[in-house]
Amino acid sequence: MTKLIKVRYFAGFRESAGTDEEELSMDVSTAGDVFAQLQHRHGSSEPLGHCKVAINDEMADWDSSVKEGDTVLLFPPVAGG
Amino acid sequence: MTKLIKVRYFAGFRESAGTDEEELSMDVSTAGDVFAQLQHRHGSSEPLGHCKVAINDEMADWDSSVKEGDTVLLFPPVAGG
Amino acid sequence: MKITADSIEPDKLRDDLLDRGAGAYVSFEGWIRDHNDGQKVQRLEYEVYEPVAIKEGEKVIEEAKKKFPLLHVACVHRSGLLEIGECAVWVGVTSAHRDEAFAACRYIIDQVKVRLPIWKKEHYVEGHSGWVNCERCAEHGHKHSVVTGN
Amino acid sequence: MKITADSIEPDKLRDDLLDRGAGAYVSFEGWIRDHNDGQKVQRLEYEVYEPVAIKEGEKVIEEAKKKFPLLHVACVHRSGLLEIGECAVWVGVTSAHRDEAFAACRYIIDQVKVRLPIWKKEHYVEGHSGWVNCERCAEHGHKHSVVTGN
């Protein structure tokens, strides 16, 4: 089912996407689906296992479901400190 | 063999000896002998294993030998920090 | 948990943790090194997604308080451009005894480094720059995604 | 290794350890708690035999430097009468990475506490006082030799 999803990119992902956010109509059910489709679209090779995701500013899992109107935040490997 | 030994007491040992240092003529060969004789003399019950000893300002072992003119420093259980 | 674009002042942060019941204070500071992985670093740029970094940092602090009997805990992380020698992250912990202060301080910095949405881009003396990948990923032999020319 | 009768100022001591190659700074401070073993403490008196305390402290620092790849290390211990909340001992360590900074800081404070000729007498709110026995002895259920009336 196609949903309108807002996607936000950070750090290296923003650089490969060429934008920090976009609104997309996507046929996805989980956060992992969003990652997979956008990885293909933006040609990024970062493995999903190294990345993290948040939905509407809450940390989420890759199998968390995504619904119409959600904002999905794609975090490349973090490196604080 | 009897030797002239200077003995220095610290913390609780000073309090039980009633002095911080004394010169004694002792029949001893090791630092442990000094400890044993003075423990008896001053009625202290601190076990040797909890205490430490230095000879002439260098940390020593209880079986280190003591010679004429040495200064033996008797350290009750330490508690820095 | 605080994110700040201003200099971290450890002595002031320490004073907020004073407590008559505290016997131990342990602090960690992460400083900007002049080298990493054999490359000379000129400065570092931290990108922080604050809304989630703060929430996740508070979660880490709560976890530490549950695991260890602590009196006070605080953590501050910088954002923006940092020069060599600057403090990028500070963690301070007080407790009655030192065991738990050391353990909690270590727990917090370890978790902060791998869980908070914070990224650093190293700017090298040679002119290029690169995003530094996470420590855990590094263990899998997967370290830099170098971007040249900036 | 330094023994001092004056207040310890951690922020100044920290600044002596700054290094462009340092990525991690870990510090430990021992503060005077208002209680110990269920007794209310009013103040603490540290007796230090300086000639041996300094030698033994330097030995501990050298051991830490051999065990871990450190950049800078320092340790300061107070002597004399201390009030609740005062810093009795400070240890600061810098290194490239945090593993060794945490491990070395911990090693140094642990050794300082059991090896240096330093004794503390607790003065209790109830009026009596007592020499505090070493931590290791305490493990053998042998804690205070209380002297009453002072």
Short mmCIF file of C-alpha atoms in Angstrom, two decimals:
data_model
loop_
_atom_site.label_atom_id
_atom_site.label_comp_id
_atom_site.label_asym_id
_atom_site.label_seq_id
_atom_site.Cartn_x
_atom_site.Cartn_y
_atom_site.Cartn_z
CA MET A 1 0.00 0.00 0.00
CA THR A 2 1.36 3.38 -0.96
CA LYS A 3 1.89 5.90 1.86
CA LEU A 4 3.10 9.45 2.02
CA ILE A 5 6.28 9.35 4.14
CA LYS A 6 8.66 12.14 5.11
CA VAL A 7 12.26 10.97 5.20
CA ARG A 8 15.11 12.84 6.90
CA TYR A 9 18.78 12.23 6.17
CA PHE A 10 21.77 12.86 8.42
CA ALA A 11 25.53 13.19 7.96
CA GLY A 12 26.78 10.92 5.16
CA PHE A 13 23.23 10.01 4.14
CA ARG A 14 22.40 13.66 3.60
CA GLU A 15 25.45 13.95 1.36
CA SER A 16 24.57 10.92 -0.75
CA ALA A 17 20.89 11.89 -0.95
CA GLY A 18 21.84 15.47 -1.82
CA THR A 19 19.06 16.75 0.48
CA ASP A 20 18.27 16.67 4.18
CA GLU A 21 14.65 15.72 3.75
CA GLU A 22 12.11 14.66 1.15
CA GLU A 23 8.50 13.59 1.04
CA LEU A 24 7.94 10.37 -0.83
CA SER A 25 5.06 8.17 -1.80
CA MET A 26 6.30 4.71 -0.91
CA ASP A 27 4.96 1.17 -0.94
CA VAL A 28 6.44 0.10 2.41
CA SER A 29 5.32 -1.53 5.63
CA THR A 30 8.44 -1.27 7.85
CA ALA A 31 11.30 1.15 8.49
CA GLY A 32 13.57 -1.49 6.95
CA ASP A 33 11.57 -1.30 3.71
CA VAL A 34 12.13 2.48 3.63
CA PHE A 35 15.87 1.97 4.12
CA ALA A 36 16.10 -0.67 1.41
CA GLN A 37 14.23 1.37 -1.21
CA LEU A 38 16.20 4.54 -0.50
CA GLN A 39 19.53 2.75 -0.43
CA HIS A 40 18.76 1.64 -3.96
CA ARG A 41 17.57 5.12 -4.97
CA HIS A 42 20.61 6.94 -3.56
CA GLY A 43 23.22 4.30 -4.33
CA SER A 44 24.43 4.08 -0.71
CA SER A 45 26.27 0.93 0.33
CA GLU A 46 26.08 1.32 4.10
CA PRO A 47 24.84 -1.99 5.56
CA LEU A 48 21.55 -1.67 7.45
CA GLY A 49 23.13 -3.35 10.48
CA HIS A 50 25.43 -0.35 11.02
CA CYS A 51 22.63 2.18 10.81
CA LYS A 52 19.79 3.25 13.07
CA VAL A 53 16.32 4.58 12.54
CA ALA A 54 13.88 6.81 14.39
CA ILE A 55 10.20 7.37 13.62
CA ASN A 56 8.71 10.71 14.63
CA ASP A 57 11.73 11.44 16.86
CA GLU A 58 11.54 8.11 18.73
CA MET A 59 14.22 5.48 18.24
CA ALA A 60 12.69 2.54 16.39
CA ASP A 61 13.62 -0.89 15.03
CA TRP A 62 14.01 -1.79 11.39
CA ASP A 63 10.87 -3.92 11.65
CA SER A 64 8.80 -1.13 13.23
CA SER A 65 5.82 -0.41 11.02
CA VAL A 66 5.57 2.87 9.16
CA LYS A 67 2.27 4.57 8.58
CA GLU A 68 0.94 7.38 6.41
CA GLY A 69 2.35 10.72 7.53
CA ASP A 70 5.25 9.34 9.57
CA THR A 71 8.64 11.01 9.54
CA VAL A 72 11.38 8.40 9.18
CA LEU A 73 14.87 9.51 10.27
CA LEU A 74 17.73 7.58 8.73
CA PHE A 75 20.88 7.58 10.85
CA PRO A 76 24.16 6.43 9.30
CA PRO A 77 26.69 4.84 11.71
CA VAL A 78 26.94 7.12 14.76
CA ALA A 79 30.25 8.24 16.29
CA GLY A 80 29.73 10.42 19.33
CA GLY A 81 32.44 11.47 21.76
CA MET B 1 73.04 -9.90 68.84
CA THR B 2 71.99 -6.64 70.41
CA LYS B 3 71.74 -3.62 68.11
CA LEU B 4 70.89 0.01 68.61
CA ILE B 5 67.74 0.60 66.52
CA LYS B 6 65.66 3.75 66.08
CA VAL B 7 61.96 2.96 65.81
CA ARG B 8 59.33 5.39 64.49
CA TYR B 9 55.61 5.00 65.13
CA PHE B 10 52.73 6.34 63.07
CA ALA B 11 49.00 6.94 63.60
CA GLY B 12 47.52 4.35 65.96
CA PHE B 13 50.95 2.92 66.75
CA ARG B 14 52.13 6.31 67.96
CA GLU B 15 49.09 6.48 70.22
CA SER B 16 49.64 3.05 71.75
CA ALA B 17 53.41 3.62 72.10
CA GLY B 18 52.82 7.05 73.59
CA THR B 19 55.71 8.45 71.55
CA ASP B 20 56.54 8.95 67.89
CA GLU B 21 60.05 7.58 68.11
CA GLU B 22 62.45 5.84 70.45
CA GLU B 23 65.94 4.41 70.35
CA LEU B 24 66.16 0.87 71.60
CA SER B 25 68.79 -1.72 72.14
CA MET B 26 67.22 -4.85 70.66
CA ASP B 27 68.18 -8.42 70.03
CA VAL B 28 66.64 -8.74 66.55
CA SER B 29 67.63 -9.86 63.09
CA THR B 30 64.58 -8.90 60.97
CA ALA B 31 61.98 -6.16 60.81
CA GLY B 32 59.43 -8.77 61.87
CA ASP B 33 61.42 -9.36 65.07
CA VAL B 34 61.22 -5.63 65.83
CA PHE B 35 57.47 -5.68 65.28
CA ALA B 36 56.96 -8.74 67.50
CA GLN B 37 58.99 -7.39 70.41
CA LEU B 38 57.34 -3.97 70.31
CA GLN B 39 53.85 -5.38 69.92
CA HIS B 40 54.47 -7.18 73.21
CA ARG B 41 55.98 -4.07 74.82
CA HIS B 42 53.16 -1.74 73.77
CA GLY B 43 50.31 -4.19 74.07
CA SER B 44 49.09 -3.65 70.49
CA SER B 45 46.96 -6.36 68.93
CA GLU B 46 47.23 -5.33 65.27
CA PRO B 47 48.16 -8.43 63.22
CA LEU B 48 51.49 -8.10 61.40
CA GLY B 49 49.78 -9.03 58.12
CA HIS B 50 47.79 -5.78 58.17
CA CYS B 51 50.83 -3.61 58.80
CA LYS B 52 53.78 -2.43 56.73
CA VAL B 53 57.36 -1.56 57.48
CA ALA B 54 60.04 0.70 56.03
CA ILE B 55 63.73 0.76 56.88
CA ASN B 56 65.57 4.06 56.44
CA ASP B 57 62.65 5.47 54.41
CA GLU B 58 62.52 2.54 51.98
CA MET B 59 59.59 0.13 52.00
CA ALA B 60 60.81 -3.24 53.29
CA ASP B 61 59.52 -6.74 54.02
CA TRP B 62 59.03 -8.24 57.44
CA ASP B 63 61.93 -10.60 56.78
CA SER B 64 64.27 -7.78 55.71
CA SER B 65 67.30 -7.76 57.99
CA VAL B 66 67.86 -4.91 60.41
CA LYS B 67 71.32 -3.68 61.25
CA GLU B 68 72.88 -1.43 63.89
CA GLY B 69 71.84 2.17 63.41
CA ASP B 70 68.82 1.46 61.15
CA THR B 71 65.61 3.42 61.50
CA VAL B 72 62.62 1.08 61.43
CA LEU B 73 59.28 2.70 60.58
CA LEU B 74 56.23 0.82 61.77
CA PHE B 75 53.11 1.51 59.72
CA PRO B 76 49.72 0.43 61.05
CA PRO B 77 47.07 -0.45 58.42
CA VAL B 78 47.07 2.35 55.83
CA ALA B 79 43.90 4.05 54.55
CA GLY B 80 44.65 6.68 51.96
CA GLY B 81 42.07 8.41 49.78
CA MET C 1 21.89 15.24 29.08
CA LYS C 2 22.84 18.45 27.36
CA ILE C 3 23.98 19.28 23.84
CA THR C 4 25.86 22.54 23.48
CA ALA C 5 27.56 24.58 20.77
CA ASP C 6 29.63 26.38 23.45
CA SER C 7 32.85 25.27 25.17
CA ILE C 8 32.40 22.61 27.83
CA GLU C 9 33.59 23.81 31.26
CA PRO C 10 34.30 20.68 33.34
CA ASP C 11 35.02 22.56 36.57
CA LYS C 12 31.58 24.20 36.58
CA LEU C 13 29.84 20.97 35.62
CA ARG C 14 31.70 19.16 38.43
CA ASP C 15 30.45 21.63 41.01
CA ASP C 16 26.84 20.72 40.21
CA LEU C 17 27.56 17.16 41.38
CA LEU C 18 28.90 18.04 44.84
CA ASP C 19 27.17 16.11 47.62
CA ARG C 20 27.94 15.64 51.32
CA GLY C 21 27.25 11.93 50.91
CA ALA C 22 29.61 11.49 47.98
CA GLY C 23 32.94 9.78 48.53
CA ALA C 24 33.85 9.34 44.88
CA TYR C 25 33.75 11.51 41.77
CA VAL C 26 34.79 10.09 38.41
CA SER C 27 34.82 12.14 35.24
CA PHE C 28 35.54 11.33 31.62
CA GLU C 29 36.38 13.85 28.94
CA GLY C 30 36.75 13.11 25.26
CA TRP C 31 39.23 15.51 23.67
CA ILE C 32 39.90 16.20 20.01
CA ARG C 33 43.10 14.38 19.11
CA ASP C 34 45.47 15.64 16.43
CA HIS C 35 45.45 12.25 14.75
CA ASN C 36 43.16 9.31 14.01
CA ASP C 37 43.91 6.07 12.22
CA GLY C 38 47.27 7.39 11.08
CA GLN C 39 45.85 10.61 9.60
CA LYS C 40 46.64 14.08 10.91
CA VAL C 41 43.44 15.78 11.99
CA GLN C 42 43.03 19.55 11.80
CA ARG C 43 39.58 19.94 13.30
CA LEU C 44 36.35 18.02 13.83
CA GLU C 45 32.78 18.79 12.99
CA TYR C 46 30.01 17.28 15.10
CA GLU C 47 26.52 16.92 13.71
CA VAL C 48 23.97 16.19 16.43
CA TYR C 49 20.29 15.50 15.97
CA GLU C 50 19.30 17.07 19.26
CA PRO C 51 15.71 15.91 19.85
CA VAL C 52 16.68 12.24 19.75
CA ALA C 53 20.23 12.69 21.17
CA ILE C 54 18.82 14.26 24.33
CA LYS C 55 16.07 11.65 24.74
CA GLU C 56 18.51 8.78 24.19
CA GLY C 57 21.12 10.36 26.47
CA GLU C 58 18.54 10.68 29.27
CA LYS C 59 17.68 7.02 28.75
CA VAL C 60 21.36 6.05 29.13
CA ILE C 61 21.61 8.09 32.34
CA GLU C 62 18.48 6.45 33.75
CA GLU C 63 19.89 3.03 32.93
CA ALA C 64 23.13 3.87 34.75
CA LYS C 65 21.16 5.02 37.80
CA LYS C 66 19.25 1.74 37.84
CA LYS C 67 22.39 -0.38 37.46
CA PHE C 68 24.52 1.46 40.05
CA PRO C 69 23.82 3.27 43.35
CA LEU C 70 24.71 6.79 42.20
CA LEU C 71 24.18 10.19 43.71
CA HIS C 72 24.48 12.47 40.68
CA VAL C 73 25.17 12.04 36.99
CA ALA C 74 25.53 14.46 34.12
CA CYS C 75 26.64 14.34 30.51
CA VAL C 76 27.29 17.13 28.01
CA HIS C 77 28.14 16.73 24.33
CA ARG C 78 29.38 19.41 21.95
CA SER C 79 28.00 20.16 18.51
CA GLY C 80 29.57 22.11 15.66
CA LEU C 81 33.19 22.75 14.75
CA LEU C 82 35.86 21.79 17.31
CA GLU C 83 39.59 22.44 17.29
CA ILE C 84 42.37 20.09 18.50
CA GLY C 85 42.43 19.87 22.29
CA GLU C 86 38.81 20.91 22.79
CA CYS C 87 36.52 18.83 24.96
CA ALA C 88 33.87 17.08 22.84
CA VAL C 89 32.09 15.18 25.59
CA TRP C 90 32.09 15.22 29.38
CA VAL C 91 30.61 12.66 31.78
CA GLY C 92 30.61 13.17 35.56
CA VAL C 93 29.37 10.77 38.23
CA THR C 94 29.30 10.90 42.03
CA SER C 95 28.56 8.06 44.45
CA ALA C 96 29.38 6.95 47.97
CA HIS C 97 32.11 4.55 46.81
CA ARG C 98 34.41 4.46 43.80
CA ASP C 99 33.45 1.09 42.29
CA GLU C 100 30.09 2.32 41.07
CA ALA C 101 31.41 5.74 40.02
CA PHE C 102 34.00 4.17 37.71
CA ALA C 103 31.54 1.60 36.35
CA ALA C 104 28.76 4.11 35.71
CA CYS C 105 31.03 6.68 34.07
CA ARG C 106 32.35 4.00 31.75
CA TYR C 107 28.86 2.69 30.99
CA ILE C 108 27.58 6.14 30.09
CA ILE C 109 30.38 7.12 27.72
CA ASP C 110 30.30 3.70 26.02
CA GLN C 111 26.55 3.94 25.43
CA VAL C 112 26.63 7.60 24.40
CA LYS C 113 29.22 6.81 21.75
CA VAL C 114 27.20 4.06 20.11
CA ARG C 115 23.58 5.09 20.66
CA LEU C 116 23.19 8.84 20.30
CA PRO C 117 22.55 10.30 16.82
CA ILE C 118 25.87 12.14 16.66
CA TRP C 119 28.27 12.09 13.75
CA LYS C 120 31.72 13.49 13.38
CA LYS C 121 33.50 14.58 10.25
CA GLU C 122 37.25 14.77 10.50
CA HIS C 123 38.98 17.48 8.53
CA TYR C 124 42.52 16.33 7.78
CA VAL C 125 45.65 18.42 7.52
CA GLU C 126 46.06 17.13 3.95
CA GLY C 127 42.83 18.89 2.96
CA HIS C 128 40.24 16.15 2.61
CA SER C 129 37.63 15.13 5.16
CA GLY C 130 35.56 12.14 6.13
CA TRP C 131 32.73 10.96 8.32
CA VAL C 132 33.99 8.76 11.10
CA ASN C 133 32.09 5.53 11.39
CA CYS C 134 30.96 4.10 14.68
CA GLU C 135 33.35 2.23 16.95
CA ARG C 136 31.44 -1.01 16.69
CA CYS C 137 31.45 -0.86 12.90
CA ALA C 138 35.18 -0.14 13.08
CA GLU C 139 35.64 -3.49 14.79
CA HIS C 140 34.29 -5.07 11.63
CA GLY C 141 37.03 -3.42 9.61
CA HIS C 142 34.69 -0.74 8.29
CA LYS C 143 36.03 2.63 9.31
CA HIS C 144 36.03 5.71 7.11
CA SER C 145 33.84 6.83 4.30
CA VAL C 146 36.18 9.52 3.10
CA VAL C 147 34.76 12.41 1.10
CA THR C 148 37.50 14.22 -0.77
CA GLY C 149 37.84 17.90 -1.52
CA ASN C 150 36.24 19.48 1.57
CA MET D 1 53.03 12.39 43.17
CA LYS D 2 52.39 15.32 45.45
CA ILE D 3 51.29 15.61 49.07
CA THR D 4 49.74 18.92 50.04
CA ALA D 5 48.23 20.59 53.07
CA ASP D 6 46.36 23.03 50.78
CA SER D 7 43.07 22.58 48.93
CA ILE D 8 43.28 20.42 45.83
CA GLU D 9 42.25 22.33 42.69
CA PRO D 10 41.26 19.73 40.10
CA ASP D 11 40.74 22.21 37.27
CA LYS D 12 44.33 23.48 37.51
CA LEU D 13 45.74 19.97 37.85
CA ARG D 14 43.75 18.89 34.79
CA ASP D 15 45.24 21.65 32.67
CA ASP D 16 48.74 20.26 33.26
CA LEU D 17 47.69 17.07 31.47
CA LEU D 18 46.47 18.70 28.25
CA ASP D 19 48.03 17.14 25.15
CA ARG D 20 47.25 17.43 21.44
CA GLY D 21 47.58 13.65 21.15
CA ALA D 22 45.14 12.93 23.99
CA GLY D 23 41.65 11.68 23.16
CA ALA D 24 40.68 10.68 26.68
CA TYR D 25 40.98 12.23 30.12
CA VAL D 26 39.76 10.32 33.18
CA SER D 27 39.91 11.75 36.67
CA PHE D 28 39.08 10.37 40.07
CA GLU D 29 38.47 12.43 43.18
CA GLY D 30 37.99 11.09 46.69
CA TRP D 31 35.75 13.38 48.70
CA ILE D 32 35.13 13.47 52.44
CA ARG D 33 31.73 11.81 53.01
CA ASP D 34 29.48 12.81 55.90
CA HIS D 35 29.15 9.17 56.95
CA ASN D 36 31.14 5.95 57.10
CA ASP D 37 30.05 2.53 58.27
CA GLY D 38 26.83 3.96 59.65
CA GLN D 39 28.54 6.68 61.69
CA LYS D 40 28.10 10.41 61.07
CA VAL D 41 31.46 11.94 60.25
CA GLN D 42 32.25 15.56 61.13
CA ARG D 43 35.76 15.87 59.71
CA LEU D 44 38.77 13.78 58.81
CA GLU D 45 42.40 14.04 59.72
CA TYR D 46 45.04 12.66 57.35
CA GLU D 47 48.45 11.72 58.63
CA VAL D 48 50.94 11.25 55.81
CA TYR D 49 54.52 10.14 56.10
CA GLU D 50 55.70 12.16 53.14
CA PRO D 51 59.17 10.77 52.31
CA VAL D 52 57.83 7.26 51.77
CA ALA D 53 54.38 8.31 50.49
CA ILE D 54 55.95 10.28 47.64
CA LYS D 55 58.43 7.51 46.73
CA GLU D 56 55.71 4.85 46.80
CA GLY D 57 53.29 7.08 44.85
CA GLU D 58 55.91 7.63 42.13
CA LYS D 59 56.40 3.88 41.98
CA VAL D 60 52.65 3.36 41.46
CA ILE D 61 52.62 5.96 38.67
CA GLU D 62 55.60 4.31 36.97
CA GLU D 63 53.86 0.94 37.17
CA ALA D 64 50.73 2.43 35.56
CA LYS D 65 52.83 3.90 32.74
CA LYS D 66 54.40 0.51 32.10
CA LYS D 67 51.07 -1.31 32.13
CA PHE D 68 49.16 1.14 29.93
CA PRO D 69 50.05 3.45 27.00
CA LEU D 70 49.49 6.78 28.77
CA LEU D 71 50.38 10.33 27.90
CA HIS D 72 50.28 12.05 31.29
CA VAL D 73 49.52 11.01 34.85
CA ALA D 74 49.36 12.90 38.11
CA CYS D 75 48.22 12.24 41.65
CA VAL D 76 47.83 14.58 44.61
CA HIS D 77 46.91 13.60 48.17
CA ARG D 78 45.92 15.92 51.01
CA SER D 79 47.33 15.89 54.51
CA GLY D 80 45.94 17.45 57.69
CA LEU D 81 42.39 18.25 58.71
CA LEU D 82 39.65 18.05 56.05
CA GLU D 83 36.02 19.05 56.20
CA ILE D 84 33.04 17.23 54.65
CA GLY D 85 32.98 17.73 50.88
CA GLU D 86 36.67 18.48 50.53
CA CYS D 87 38.79 16.60 48.00
CA ALA D 88 41.23 14.25 49.75
CA VAL D 89 42.83 12.71 46.70
CA TRP D 90 42.88 13.44 42.98
CA VAL D 91 44.13 11.23 40.13
CA GLY D 92 44.21 12.40 36.50
CA VAL D 93 45.22 10.43 33.43
CA THR D 94 45.33 11.22 29.72
CA SER D 95 45.83 8.83 26.83
CA ALA D 96 44.94 8.46 23.17
CA HIS D 97 41.97 6.17 23.90
CA ARG D 98 39.64 5.76 26.86
CA ASP D 99 40.26 2.08 27.73
CA GLU D 100 43.70 2.74 29.12
CA ALA D 101 42.73 6.03 30.78
CA PHE D 102 39.97 4.32 32.80
CA ALA D 103 42.14 1.31 33.64
CA ALA D 104 45.16 3.38 34.70
CA CYS D 105 43.13 5.82 36.80
CA ARG D 106 41.54 2.91 38.60
CA TYR D 107 44.88 1.13 39.08
CA ILE D 108 46.48 4.23 40.58
CA ILE D 109 43.76 5.03 43.10
CA ASP D 110 43.50 1.37 44.17
CA GLN D 111 47.24 1.13 44.78
CA VAL D 112 47.51 4.54 46.44
CA LYS D 113 44.83 3.53 48.92
CA VAL D 114 46.56 0.35 50.04
CA ARG D 115 50.28 1.11 49.64
CA LEU D 116 51.03 4.68 50.67
CA PRO D 117 51.76 5.41 54.35
CA ILE D 118 48.64 7.51 54.85
CA TRP D 119 46.23 7.16 57.74
CA LYS D 120 42.92 8.81 58.38
CA LYS D 121 41.25 9.47 61.67
CA GLU D 122 37.52 10.07 61.50
CA HIS D 123 36.06 12.55 63.93
CA TYR D 124 32.42 11.64 64.50
CA VAL D 125 29.49 13.95 65.14
CA GLU D 126 28.92 12.07 68.43
CA GLY D 127 32.32 13.30 69.67
CA HIS D 128 34.60 10.29 69.51
CA SER D 129 37.13 9.51 66.80
CA GLY D 130 38.91 6.54 65.31
CA TRP D 131 41.65 5.52 62.90
CA VAL D 132 40.19 3.97 59.78
CA ASN D 133 41.76 0.69 58.90
CA CYS D 134 42.76 -0.22 55.38
CA GLU D 135 40.19 -1.39 52.86
CA ARG D 136 41.75 -4.82 52.53
CA CYS D 137 41.73 -5.34 56.30
CA ALA D 138 38.10 -4.25 56.31
CA GLU D 139 37.31 -7.19 54.04
CA HIS D 140 38.45 -9.41 56.88
CA GLY D 141 35.85 -7.87 59.17
CA HIS D 142 38.44 -5.75 60.93
CA LYS D 143 37.48 -2.16 60.56
CA HIS D 144 37.78 0.49 63.23
CA SER D 145 40.05 0.85 66.18
CA VAL D 146 37.99 3.51 67.87
CA VAL D 147 39.68 5.82 70.33
CA THR D 148 37.12 7.53 72.52
CA GLY D 149 37.17 11.03 73.93
CA ASN D 150 39.02 12.95 71.20
#
